mmCIF file of C-alpha atoms in Angstrom:
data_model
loop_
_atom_site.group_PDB
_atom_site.id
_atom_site.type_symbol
_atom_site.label_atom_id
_atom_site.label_comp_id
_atom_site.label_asym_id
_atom_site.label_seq_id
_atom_site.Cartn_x
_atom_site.Cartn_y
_atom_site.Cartn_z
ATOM 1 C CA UNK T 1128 -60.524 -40.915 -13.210
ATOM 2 C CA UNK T 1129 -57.932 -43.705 -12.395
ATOM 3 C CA UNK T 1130 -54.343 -43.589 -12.778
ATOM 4 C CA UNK T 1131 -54.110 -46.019 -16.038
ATOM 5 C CA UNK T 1132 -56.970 -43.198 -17.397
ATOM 6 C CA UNK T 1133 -54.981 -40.195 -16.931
ATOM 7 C CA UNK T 1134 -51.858 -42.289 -18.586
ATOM 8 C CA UNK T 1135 -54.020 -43.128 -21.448
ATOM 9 C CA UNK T 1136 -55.609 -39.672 -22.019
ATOM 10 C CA UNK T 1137 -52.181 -37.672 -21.789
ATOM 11 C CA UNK T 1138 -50.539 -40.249 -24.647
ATOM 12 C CA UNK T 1139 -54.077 -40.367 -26.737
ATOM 13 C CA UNK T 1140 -53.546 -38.480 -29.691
ATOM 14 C CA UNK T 1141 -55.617 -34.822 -29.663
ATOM 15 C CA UNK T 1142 -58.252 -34.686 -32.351
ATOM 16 C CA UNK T 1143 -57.313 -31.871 -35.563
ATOM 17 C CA UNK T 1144 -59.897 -29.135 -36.320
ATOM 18 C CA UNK T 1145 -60.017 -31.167 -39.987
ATOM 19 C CA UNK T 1146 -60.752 -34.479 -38.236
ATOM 20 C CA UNK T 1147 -57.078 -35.536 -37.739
ATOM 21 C CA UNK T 1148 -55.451 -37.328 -34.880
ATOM 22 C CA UNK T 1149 -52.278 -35.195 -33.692
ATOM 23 C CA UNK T 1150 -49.630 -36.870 -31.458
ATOM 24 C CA UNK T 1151 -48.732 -33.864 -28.930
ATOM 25 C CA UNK T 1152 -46.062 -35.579 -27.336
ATOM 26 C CA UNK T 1153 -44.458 -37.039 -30.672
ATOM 27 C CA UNK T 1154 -45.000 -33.607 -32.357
ATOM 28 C CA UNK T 1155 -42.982 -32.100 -29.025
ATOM 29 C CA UNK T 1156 -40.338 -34.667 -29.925
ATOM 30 C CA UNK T 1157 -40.066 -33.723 -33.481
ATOM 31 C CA UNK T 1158 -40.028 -29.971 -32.932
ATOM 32 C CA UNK T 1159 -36.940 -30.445 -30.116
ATOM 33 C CA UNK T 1160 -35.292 -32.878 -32.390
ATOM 34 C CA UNK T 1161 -35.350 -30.149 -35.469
ATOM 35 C CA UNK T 1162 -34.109 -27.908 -33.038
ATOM 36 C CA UNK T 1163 -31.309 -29.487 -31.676
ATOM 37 C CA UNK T 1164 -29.959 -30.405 -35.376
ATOM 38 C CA UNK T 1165 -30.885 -26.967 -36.836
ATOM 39 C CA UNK T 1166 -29.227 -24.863 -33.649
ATOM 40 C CA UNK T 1167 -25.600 -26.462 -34.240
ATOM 41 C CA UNK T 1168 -25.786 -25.708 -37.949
ATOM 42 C CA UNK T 1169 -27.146 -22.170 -37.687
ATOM 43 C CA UNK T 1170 -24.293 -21.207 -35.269
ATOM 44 C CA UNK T 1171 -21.401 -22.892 -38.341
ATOM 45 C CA UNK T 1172 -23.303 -20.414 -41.128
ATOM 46 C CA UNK T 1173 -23.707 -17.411 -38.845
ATOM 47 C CA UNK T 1174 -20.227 -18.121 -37.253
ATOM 48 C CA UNK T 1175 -18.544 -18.241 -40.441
ATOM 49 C CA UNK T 1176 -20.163 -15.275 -41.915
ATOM 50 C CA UNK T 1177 -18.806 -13.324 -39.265
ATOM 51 C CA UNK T 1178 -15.419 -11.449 -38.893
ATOM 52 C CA UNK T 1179 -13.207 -12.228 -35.785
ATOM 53 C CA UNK T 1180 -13.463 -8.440 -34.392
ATOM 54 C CA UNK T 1181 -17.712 -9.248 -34.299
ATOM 55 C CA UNK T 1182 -17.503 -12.474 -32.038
ATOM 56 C CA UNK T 1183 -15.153 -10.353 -29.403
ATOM 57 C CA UNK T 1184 -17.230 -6.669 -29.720
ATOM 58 C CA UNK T 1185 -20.885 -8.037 -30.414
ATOM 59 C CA UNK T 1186 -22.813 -8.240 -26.704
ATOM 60 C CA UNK T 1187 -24.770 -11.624 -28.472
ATOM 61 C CA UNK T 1188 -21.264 -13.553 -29.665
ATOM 62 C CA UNK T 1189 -21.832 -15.915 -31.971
ATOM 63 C CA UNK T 1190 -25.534 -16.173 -31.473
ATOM 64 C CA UNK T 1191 -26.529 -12.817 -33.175
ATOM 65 C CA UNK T 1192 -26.295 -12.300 -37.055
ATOM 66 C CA UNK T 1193 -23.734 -10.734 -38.698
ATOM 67 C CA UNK T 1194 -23.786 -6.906 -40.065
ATOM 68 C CA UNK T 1195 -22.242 -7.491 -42.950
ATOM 69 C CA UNK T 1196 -22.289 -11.057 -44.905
ATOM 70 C CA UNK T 1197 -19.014 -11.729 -46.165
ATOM 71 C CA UNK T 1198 -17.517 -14.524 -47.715
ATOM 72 C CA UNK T 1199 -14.110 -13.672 -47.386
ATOM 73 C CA UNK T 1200 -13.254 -16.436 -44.227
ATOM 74 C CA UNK T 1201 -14.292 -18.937 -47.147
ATOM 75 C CA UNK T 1202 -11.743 -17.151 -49.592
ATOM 76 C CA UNK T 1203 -9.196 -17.696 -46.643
ATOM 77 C CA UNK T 1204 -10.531 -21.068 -45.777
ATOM 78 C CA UNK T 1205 -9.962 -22.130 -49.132
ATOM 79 C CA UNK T 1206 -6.652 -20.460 -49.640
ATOM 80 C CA UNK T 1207 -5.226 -21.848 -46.200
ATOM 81 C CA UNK T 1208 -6.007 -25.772 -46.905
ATOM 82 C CA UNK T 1209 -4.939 -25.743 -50.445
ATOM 83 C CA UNK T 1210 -8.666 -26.752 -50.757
ATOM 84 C CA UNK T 1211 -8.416 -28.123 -54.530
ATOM 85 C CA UNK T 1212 -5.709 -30.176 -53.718
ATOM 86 C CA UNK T 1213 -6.882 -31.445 -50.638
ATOM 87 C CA UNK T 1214 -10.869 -31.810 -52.039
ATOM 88 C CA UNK T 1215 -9.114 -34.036 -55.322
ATOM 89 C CA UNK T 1216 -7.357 -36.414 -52.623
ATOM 90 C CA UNK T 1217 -10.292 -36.632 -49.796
ATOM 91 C CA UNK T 1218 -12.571 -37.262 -53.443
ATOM 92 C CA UNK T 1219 -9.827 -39.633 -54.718
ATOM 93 C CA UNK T 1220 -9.616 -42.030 -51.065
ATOM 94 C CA UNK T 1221 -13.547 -41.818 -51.043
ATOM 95 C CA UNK T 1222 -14.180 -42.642 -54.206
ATOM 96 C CA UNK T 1223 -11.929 -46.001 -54.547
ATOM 97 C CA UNK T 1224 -13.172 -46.304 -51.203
ATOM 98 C CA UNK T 1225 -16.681 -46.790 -52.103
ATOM 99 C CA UNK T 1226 -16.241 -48.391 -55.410
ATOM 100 C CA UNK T 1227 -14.088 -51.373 -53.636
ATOM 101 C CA UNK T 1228 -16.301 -51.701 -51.679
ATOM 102 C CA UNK T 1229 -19.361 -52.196 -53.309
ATOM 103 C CA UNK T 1230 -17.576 -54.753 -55.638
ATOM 104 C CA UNK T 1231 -15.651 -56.854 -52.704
ATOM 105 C CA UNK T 1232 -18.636 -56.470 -49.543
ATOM 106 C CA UNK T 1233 -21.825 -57.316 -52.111
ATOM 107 C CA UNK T 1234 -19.549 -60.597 -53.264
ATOM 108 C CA UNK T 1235 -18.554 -61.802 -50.309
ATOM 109 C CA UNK T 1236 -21.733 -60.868 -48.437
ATOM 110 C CA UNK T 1237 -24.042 -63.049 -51.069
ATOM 111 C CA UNK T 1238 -21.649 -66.022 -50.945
ATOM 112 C CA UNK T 1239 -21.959 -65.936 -47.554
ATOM 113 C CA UNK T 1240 -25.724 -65.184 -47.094
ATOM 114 C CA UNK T 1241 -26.427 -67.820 -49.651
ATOM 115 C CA UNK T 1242 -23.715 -70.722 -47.874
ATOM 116 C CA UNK T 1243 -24.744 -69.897 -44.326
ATOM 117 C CA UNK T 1244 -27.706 -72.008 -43.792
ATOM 118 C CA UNK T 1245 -26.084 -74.967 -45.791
ATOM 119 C CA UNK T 1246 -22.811 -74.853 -43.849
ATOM 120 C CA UNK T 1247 -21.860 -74.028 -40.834
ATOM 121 C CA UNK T 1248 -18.042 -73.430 -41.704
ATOM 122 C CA UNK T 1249 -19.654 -70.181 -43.711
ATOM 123 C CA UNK T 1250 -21.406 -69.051 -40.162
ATOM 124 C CA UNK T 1251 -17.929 -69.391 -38.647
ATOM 125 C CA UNK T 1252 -16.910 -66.637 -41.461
ATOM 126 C CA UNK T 1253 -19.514 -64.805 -41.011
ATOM 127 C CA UNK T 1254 -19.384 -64.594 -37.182
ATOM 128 C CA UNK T 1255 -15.557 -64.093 -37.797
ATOM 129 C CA UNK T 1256 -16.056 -61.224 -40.018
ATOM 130 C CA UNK T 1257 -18.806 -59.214 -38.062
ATOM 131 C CA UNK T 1258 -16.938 -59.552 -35.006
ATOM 132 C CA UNK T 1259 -14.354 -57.145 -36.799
ATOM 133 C CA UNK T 1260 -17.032 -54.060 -35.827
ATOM 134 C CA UNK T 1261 -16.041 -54.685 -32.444
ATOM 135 C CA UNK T 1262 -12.342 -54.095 -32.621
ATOM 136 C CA UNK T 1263 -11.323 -50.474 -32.220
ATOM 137 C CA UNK T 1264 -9.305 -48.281 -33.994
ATOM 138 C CA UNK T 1265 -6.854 -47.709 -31.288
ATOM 139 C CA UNK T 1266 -5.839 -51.501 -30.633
ATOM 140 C CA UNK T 1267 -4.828 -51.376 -34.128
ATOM 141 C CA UNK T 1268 -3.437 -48.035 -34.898
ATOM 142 C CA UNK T 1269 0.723 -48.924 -34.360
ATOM 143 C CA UNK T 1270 0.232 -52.518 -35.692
ATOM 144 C CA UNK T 1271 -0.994 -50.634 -38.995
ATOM 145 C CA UNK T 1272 1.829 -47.838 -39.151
ATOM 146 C CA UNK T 1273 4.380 -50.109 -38.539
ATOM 147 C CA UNK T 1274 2.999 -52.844 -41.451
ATOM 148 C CA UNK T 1275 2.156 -49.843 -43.800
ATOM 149 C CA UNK T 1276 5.469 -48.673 -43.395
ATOM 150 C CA UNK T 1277 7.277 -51.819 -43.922
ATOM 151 C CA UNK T 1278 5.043 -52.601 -46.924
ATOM 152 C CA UNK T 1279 5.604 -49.405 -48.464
ATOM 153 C CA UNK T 1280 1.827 -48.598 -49.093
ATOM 154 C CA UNK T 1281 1.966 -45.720 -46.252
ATOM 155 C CA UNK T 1282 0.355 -43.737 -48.542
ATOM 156 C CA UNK T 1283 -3.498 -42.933 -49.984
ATOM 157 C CA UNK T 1284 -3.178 -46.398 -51.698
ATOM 158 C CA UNK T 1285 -2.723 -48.003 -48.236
ATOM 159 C CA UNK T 1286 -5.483 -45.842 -46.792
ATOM 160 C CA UNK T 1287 -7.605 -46.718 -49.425
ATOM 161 C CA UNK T 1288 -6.861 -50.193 -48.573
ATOM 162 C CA UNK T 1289 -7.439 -50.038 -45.122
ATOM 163 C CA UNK T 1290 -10.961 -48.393 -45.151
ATOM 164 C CA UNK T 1291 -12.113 -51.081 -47.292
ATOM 165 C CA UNK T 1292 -10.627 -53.613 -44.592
ATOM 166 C CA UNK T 1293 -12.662 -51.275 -41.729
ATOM 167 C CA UNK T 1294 -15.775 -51.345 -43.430
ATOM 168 C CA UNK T 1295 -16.012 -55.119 -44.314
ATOM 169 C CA UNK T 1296 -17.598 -56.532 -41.495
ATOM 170 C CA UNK T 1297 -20.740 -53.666 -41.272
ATOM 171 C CA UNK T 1298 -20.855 -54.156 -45.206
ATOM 172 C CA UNK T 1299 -21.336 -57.775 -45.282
ATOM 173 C CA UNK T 1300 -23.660 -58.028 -42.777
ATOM 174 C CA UNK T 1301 -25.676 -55.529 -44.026
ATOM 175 C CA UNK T 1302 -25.610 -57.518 -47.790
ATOM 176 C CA UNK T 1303 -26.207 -60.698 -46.221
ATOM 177 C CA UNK T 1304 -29.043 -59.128 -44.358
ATOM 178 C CA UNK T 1305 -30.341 -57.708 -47.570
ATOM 179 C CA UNK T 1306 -30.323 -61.052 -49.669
ATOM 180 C CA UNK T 1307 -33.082 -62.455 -47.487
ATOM 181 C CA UNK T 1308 -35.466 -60.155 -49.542
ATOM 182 C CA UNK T 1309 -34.353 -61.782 -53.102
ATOM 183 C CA UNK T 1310 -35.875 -65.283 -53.677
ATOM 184 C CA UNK T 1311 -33.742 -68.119 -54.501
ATOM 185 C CA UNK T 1312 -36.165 -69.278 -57.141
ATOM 186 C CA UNK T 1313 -34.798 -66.273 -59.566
ATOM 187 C CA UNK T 1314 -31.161 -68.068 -58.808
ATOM 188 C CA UNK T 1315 -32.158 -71.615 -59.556
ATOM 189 C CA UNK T 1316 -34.271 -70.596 -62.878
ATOM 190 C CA UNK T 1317 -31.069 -68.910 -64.160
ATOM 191 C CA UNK T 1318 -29.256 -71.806 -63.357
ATOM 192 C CA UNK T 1319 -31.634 -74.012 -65.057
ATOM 193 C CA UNK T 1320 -31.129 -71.603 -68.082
ATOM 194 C CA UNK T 1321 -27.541 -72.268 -67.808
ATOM 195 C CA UNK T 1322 -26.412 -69.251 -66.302
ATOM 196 C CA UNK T 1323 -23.046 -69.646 -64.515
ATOM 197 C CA UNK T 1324 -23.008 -68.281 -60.720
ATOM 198 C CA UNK T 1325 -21.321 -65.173 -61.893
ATOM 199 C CA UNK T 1326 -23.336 -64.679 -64.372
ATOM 200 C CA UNK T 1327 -26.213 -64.605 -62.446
ATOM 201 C CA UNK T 1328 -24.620 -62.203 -59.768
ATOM 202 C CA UNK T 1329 -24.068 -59.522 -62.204
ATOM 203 C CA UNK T 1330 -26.993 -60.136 -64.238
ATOM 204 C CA UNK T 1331 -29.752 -60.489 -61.335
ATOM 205 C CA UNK T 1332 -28.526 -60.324 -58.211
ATOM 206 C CA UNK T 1333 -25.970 -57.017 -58.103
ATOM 207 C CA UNK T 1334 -28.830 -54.409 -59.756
ATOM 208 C CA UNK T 1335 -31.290 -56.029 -57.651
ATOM 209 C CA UNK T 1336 -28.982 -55.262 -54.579
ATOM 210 C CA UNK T 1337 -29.503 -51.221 -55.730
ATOM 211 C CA UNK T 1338 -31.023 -49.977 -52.738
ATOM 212 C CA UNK T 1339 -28.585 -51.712 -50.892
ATOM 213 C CA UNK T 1340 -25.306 -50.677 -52.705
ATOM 214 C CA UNK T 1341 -26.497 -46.941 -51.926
ATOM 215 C CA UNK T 1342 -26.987 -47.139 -47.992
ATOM 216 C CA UNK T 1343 -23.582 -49.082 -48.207
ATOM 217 C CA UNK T 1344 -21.978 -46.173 -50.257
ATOM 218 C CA UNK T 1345 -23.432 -43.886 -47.891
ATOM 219 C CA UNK T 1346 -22.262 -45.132 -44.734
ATOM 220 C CA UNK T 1347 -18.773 -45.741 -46.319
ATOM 221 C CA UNK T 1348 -18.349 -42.476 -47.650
ATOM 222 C CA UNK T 1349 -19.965 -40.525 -44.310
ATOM 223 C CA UNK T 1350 -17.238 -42.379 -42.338
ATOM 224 C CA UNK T 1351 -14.252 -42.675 -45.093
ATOM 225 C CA UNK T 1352 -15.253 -38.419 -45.688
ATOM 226 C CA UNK T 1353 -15.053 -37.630 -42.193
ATOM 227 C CA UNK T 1354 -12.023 -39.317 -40.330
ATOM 228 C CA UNK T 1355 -9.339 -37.980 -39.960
ATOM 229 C CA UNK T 1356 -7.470 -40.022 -37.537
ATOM 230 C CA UNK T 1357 -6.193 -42.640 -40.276
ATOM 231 C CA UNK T 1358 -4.936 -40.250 -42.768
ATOM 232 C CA UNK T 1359 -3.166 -38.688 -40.029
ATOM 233 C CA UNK T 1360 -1.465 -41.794 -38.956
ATOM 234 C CA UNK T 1361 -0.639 -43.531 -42.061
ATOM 235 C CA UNK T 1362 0.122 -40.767 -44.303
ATOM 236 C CA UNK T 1363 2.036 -38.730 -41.422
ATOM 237 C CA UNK T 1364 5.346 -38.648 -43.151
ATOM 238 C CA UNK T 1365 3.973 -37.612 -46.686
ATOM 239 C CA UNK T 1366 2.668 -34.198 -48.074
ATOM 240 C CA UNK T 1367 -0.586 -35.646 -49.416
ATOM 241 C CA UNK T 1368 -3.402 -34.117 -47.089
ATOM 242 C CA UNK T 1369 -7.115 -34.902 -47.026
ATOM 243 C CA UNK T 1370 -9.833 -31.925 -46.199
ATOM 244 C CA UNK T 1371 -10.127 -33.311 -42.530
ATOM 245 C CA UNK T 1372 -5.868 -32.938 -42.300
ATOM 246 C CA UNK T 1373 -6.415 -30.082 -43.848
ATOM 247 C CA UNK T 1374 -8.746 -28.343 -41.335
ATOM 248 C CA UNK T 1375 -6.169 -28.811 -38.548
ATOM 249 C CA UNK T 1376 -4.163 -26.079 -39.876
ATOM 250 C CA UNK T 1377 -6.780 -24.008 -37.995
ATOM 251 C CA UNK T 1378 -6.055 -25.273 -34.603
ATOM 252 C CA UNK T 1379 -2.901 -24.537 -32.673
ATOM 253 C CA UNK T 1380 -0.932 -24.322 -29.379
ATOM 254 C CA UNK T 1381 -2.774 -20.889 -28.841
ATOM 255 C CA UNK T 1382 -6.553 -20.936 -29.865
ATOM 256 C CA UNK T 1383 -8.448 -22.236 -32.571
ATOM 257 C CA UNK T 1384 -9.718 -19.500 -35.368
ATOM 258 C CA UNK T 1385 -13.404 -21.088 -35.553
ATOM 259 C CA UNK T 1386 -14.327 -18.229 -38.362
ATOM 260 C CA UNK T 1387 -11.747 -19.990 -40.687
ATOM 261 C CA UNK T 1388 -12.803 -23.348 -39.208
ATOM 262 C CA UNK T 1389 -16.332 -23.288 -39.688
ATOM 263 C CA UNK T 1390 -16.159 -21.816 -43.022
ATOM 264 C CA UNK T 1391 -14.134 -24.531 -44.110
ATOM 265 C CA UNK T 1392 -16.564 -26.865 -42.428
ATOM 266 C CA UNK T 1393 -19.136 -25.695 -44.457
ATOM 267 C CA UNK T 1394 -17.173 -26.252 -47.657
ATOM 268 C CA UNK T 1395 -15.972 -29.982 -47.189
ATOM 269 C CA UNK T 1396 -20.124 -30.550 -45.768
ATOM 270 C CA UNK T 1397 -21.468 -29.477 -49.683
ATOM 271 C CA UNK T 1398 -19.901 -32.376 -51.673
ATOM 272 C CA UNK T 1399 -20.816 -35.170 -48.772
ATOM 273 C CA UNK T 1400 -24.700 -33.607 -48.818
ATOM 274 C CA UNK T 1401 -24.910 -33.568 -52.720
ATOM 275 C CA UNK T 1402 -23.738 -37.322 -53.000
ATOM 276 C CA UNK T 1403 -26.393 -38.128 -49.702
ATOM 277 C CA UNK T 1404 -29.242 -36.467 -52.018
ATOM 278 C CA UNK T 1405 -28.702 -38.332 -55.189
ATOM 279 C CA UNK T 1406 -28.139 -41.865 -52.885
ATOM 280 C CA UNK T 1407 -31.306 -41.020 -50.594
ATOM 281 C CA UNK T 1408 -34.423 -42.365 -52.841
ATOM 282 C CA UNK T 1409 -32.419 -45.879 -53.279
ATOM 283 C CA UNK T 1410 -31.890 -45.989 -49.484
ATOM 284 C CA UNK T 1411 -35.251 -44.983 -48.725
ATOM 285 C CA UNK T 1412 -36.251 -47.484 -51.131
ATOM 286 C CA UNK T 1413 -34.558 -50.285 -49.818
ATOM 287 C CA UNK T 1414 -36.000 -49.502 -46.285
ATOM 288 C CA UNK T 1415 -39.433 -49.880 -47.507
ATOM 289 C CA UNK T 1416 -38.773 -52.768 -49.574
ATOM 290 C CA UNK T 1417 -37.386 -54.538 -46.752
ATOM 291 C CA UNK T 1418 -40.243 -53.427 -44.174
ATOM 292 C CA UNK T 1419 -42.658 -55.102 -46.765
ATOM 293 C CA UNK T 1420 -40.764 -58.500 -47.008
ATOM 294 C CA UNK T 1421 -38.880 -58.934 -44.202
#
């Protein structure tokens, strides 16, 4: 057997006893893919099950399970980051967040997508825009404190206000990307009916954009939920604090107690997943649909 025969064998899917092709080396792929996602999580549940005195006196660590399951580092968790207070604010800055988005990225990403090809001054904006993905967070960090400060929006409004700024140039490419699936025709019939162009936005063009709007929320809220490093710099010199500000309160000078720390983990993950779940059929959705017409 030649070389380019043993290649081809070893990556030729095996046959199934029920007459199905199985990809060994894909299904190897998948199984140490699950495991490297799963392993990280199942050390955060066991870890924050556990009491301080078992991670020091148990011969396995963190690795083995805990004797007795307890809930009580989520009782502290929750008690140490004011955890209502800070959920309503991290919910609050998430929620405009998102909502601002959707509005402000879908408009200026279809007036864009739809002026593009006609004039080039609107592929100078777009190109303009985009390029705003490449900037990073550090060049602008004291820029930002000092204008939020002098403004006096150095508070959640200003954060608010920034992530929508942050997230502008990955939203609009990703709408004008999107409107490449929607025909013109359904534009010019509605404005042979008479429609005006905002009129037929809202009317045709935003619900058709559904799929869309919910990867967009996604991504804004996985990102907005997350970070921690804008709060921290904007809102430095105020007593509002977001769950990620919040967590930091397990971290000092001396160690880090990761029993408090994971279980608190675990609690600001729950509200994130649940809004992924009820977003993932329109994003899976919109994948197909544009796999089909693109």
């Amino acid at each position: 057997m030649s070389g380019t025969d043993k290649i081809t064998a070893a990556v030729k899917p095996a046959k199934h006893k029920n007459g199905e092709r199985v990809n060994i080396p894909l299904t190897i792929l998948l199984f140490v893919g699950c495991i490297t996602i799963l392993f990280p999580l199942y050390m955060t549940v066991i870890i924050a099950l556990k009491s301080p005195s078992e991670m020091t006196n148990d011969a396995m660590g963190a690795l083995s399970l805990p004797k007795v399951f307890s809930l009580d580092n989520f009782a502290e968790a929750m008690r140490v980051t004011d955890f209502g207070h800070s959920l309503l604010n991290s919910v609050i800055i998430t929620g405009a967040a998102i909502i601002l988005s959707l509005i402000i990225h879908s408009m200026a990403g279809y007036v864009i997508g739809r002026a593009m090809s006609k004039n080039k001054g609107f592929k100078f904006i777009y190109f303009y825009i985009v390029s705003g993905m490449f900037v990073p967070f550090a060049i602008l960090m004291m820029p930002l404190v000092k204008q939020t400060a002098i403004l006096g929006i150095d508070n959640m409004f200003g954060v608010i206000i920034l992530y929508v700024v942050f997230y502008m140039p990955m939203n609009v490419m990703l709408y004008s990307g999107y409107l490449k699936n929607i025909p013109l025709a359904m534009e010019e019939a509605a404005d042979v009916d008479g429609a005006s162009t905002w009129r037929t936005y809202w009317t045709i063009i935003f619900p058709m954009m559904k799929p869309m709007h919910a990867t967009v929320a996604v991504l804004t809220a996985l990102g907005t939920w997350n970070d921690v490093m804008t709060p921290l710099v904007i809102m430095s010199g105020s007593q509002t604090t977001t769950l990620p500000l919040a967590q930091l309160n397990f971290q000092t000078q001396f160690g880090t107690n990761y029993n408090l720390a994971f279980a608190s983990y675990l609690l600001a993950l729950i509200p994130i997943l649940i809004f992924y779940i009820i977003c993932q059929k329109q994003i899976i959705g919109g994948i197909a649909n544009g796999a089909v017409k693109g």
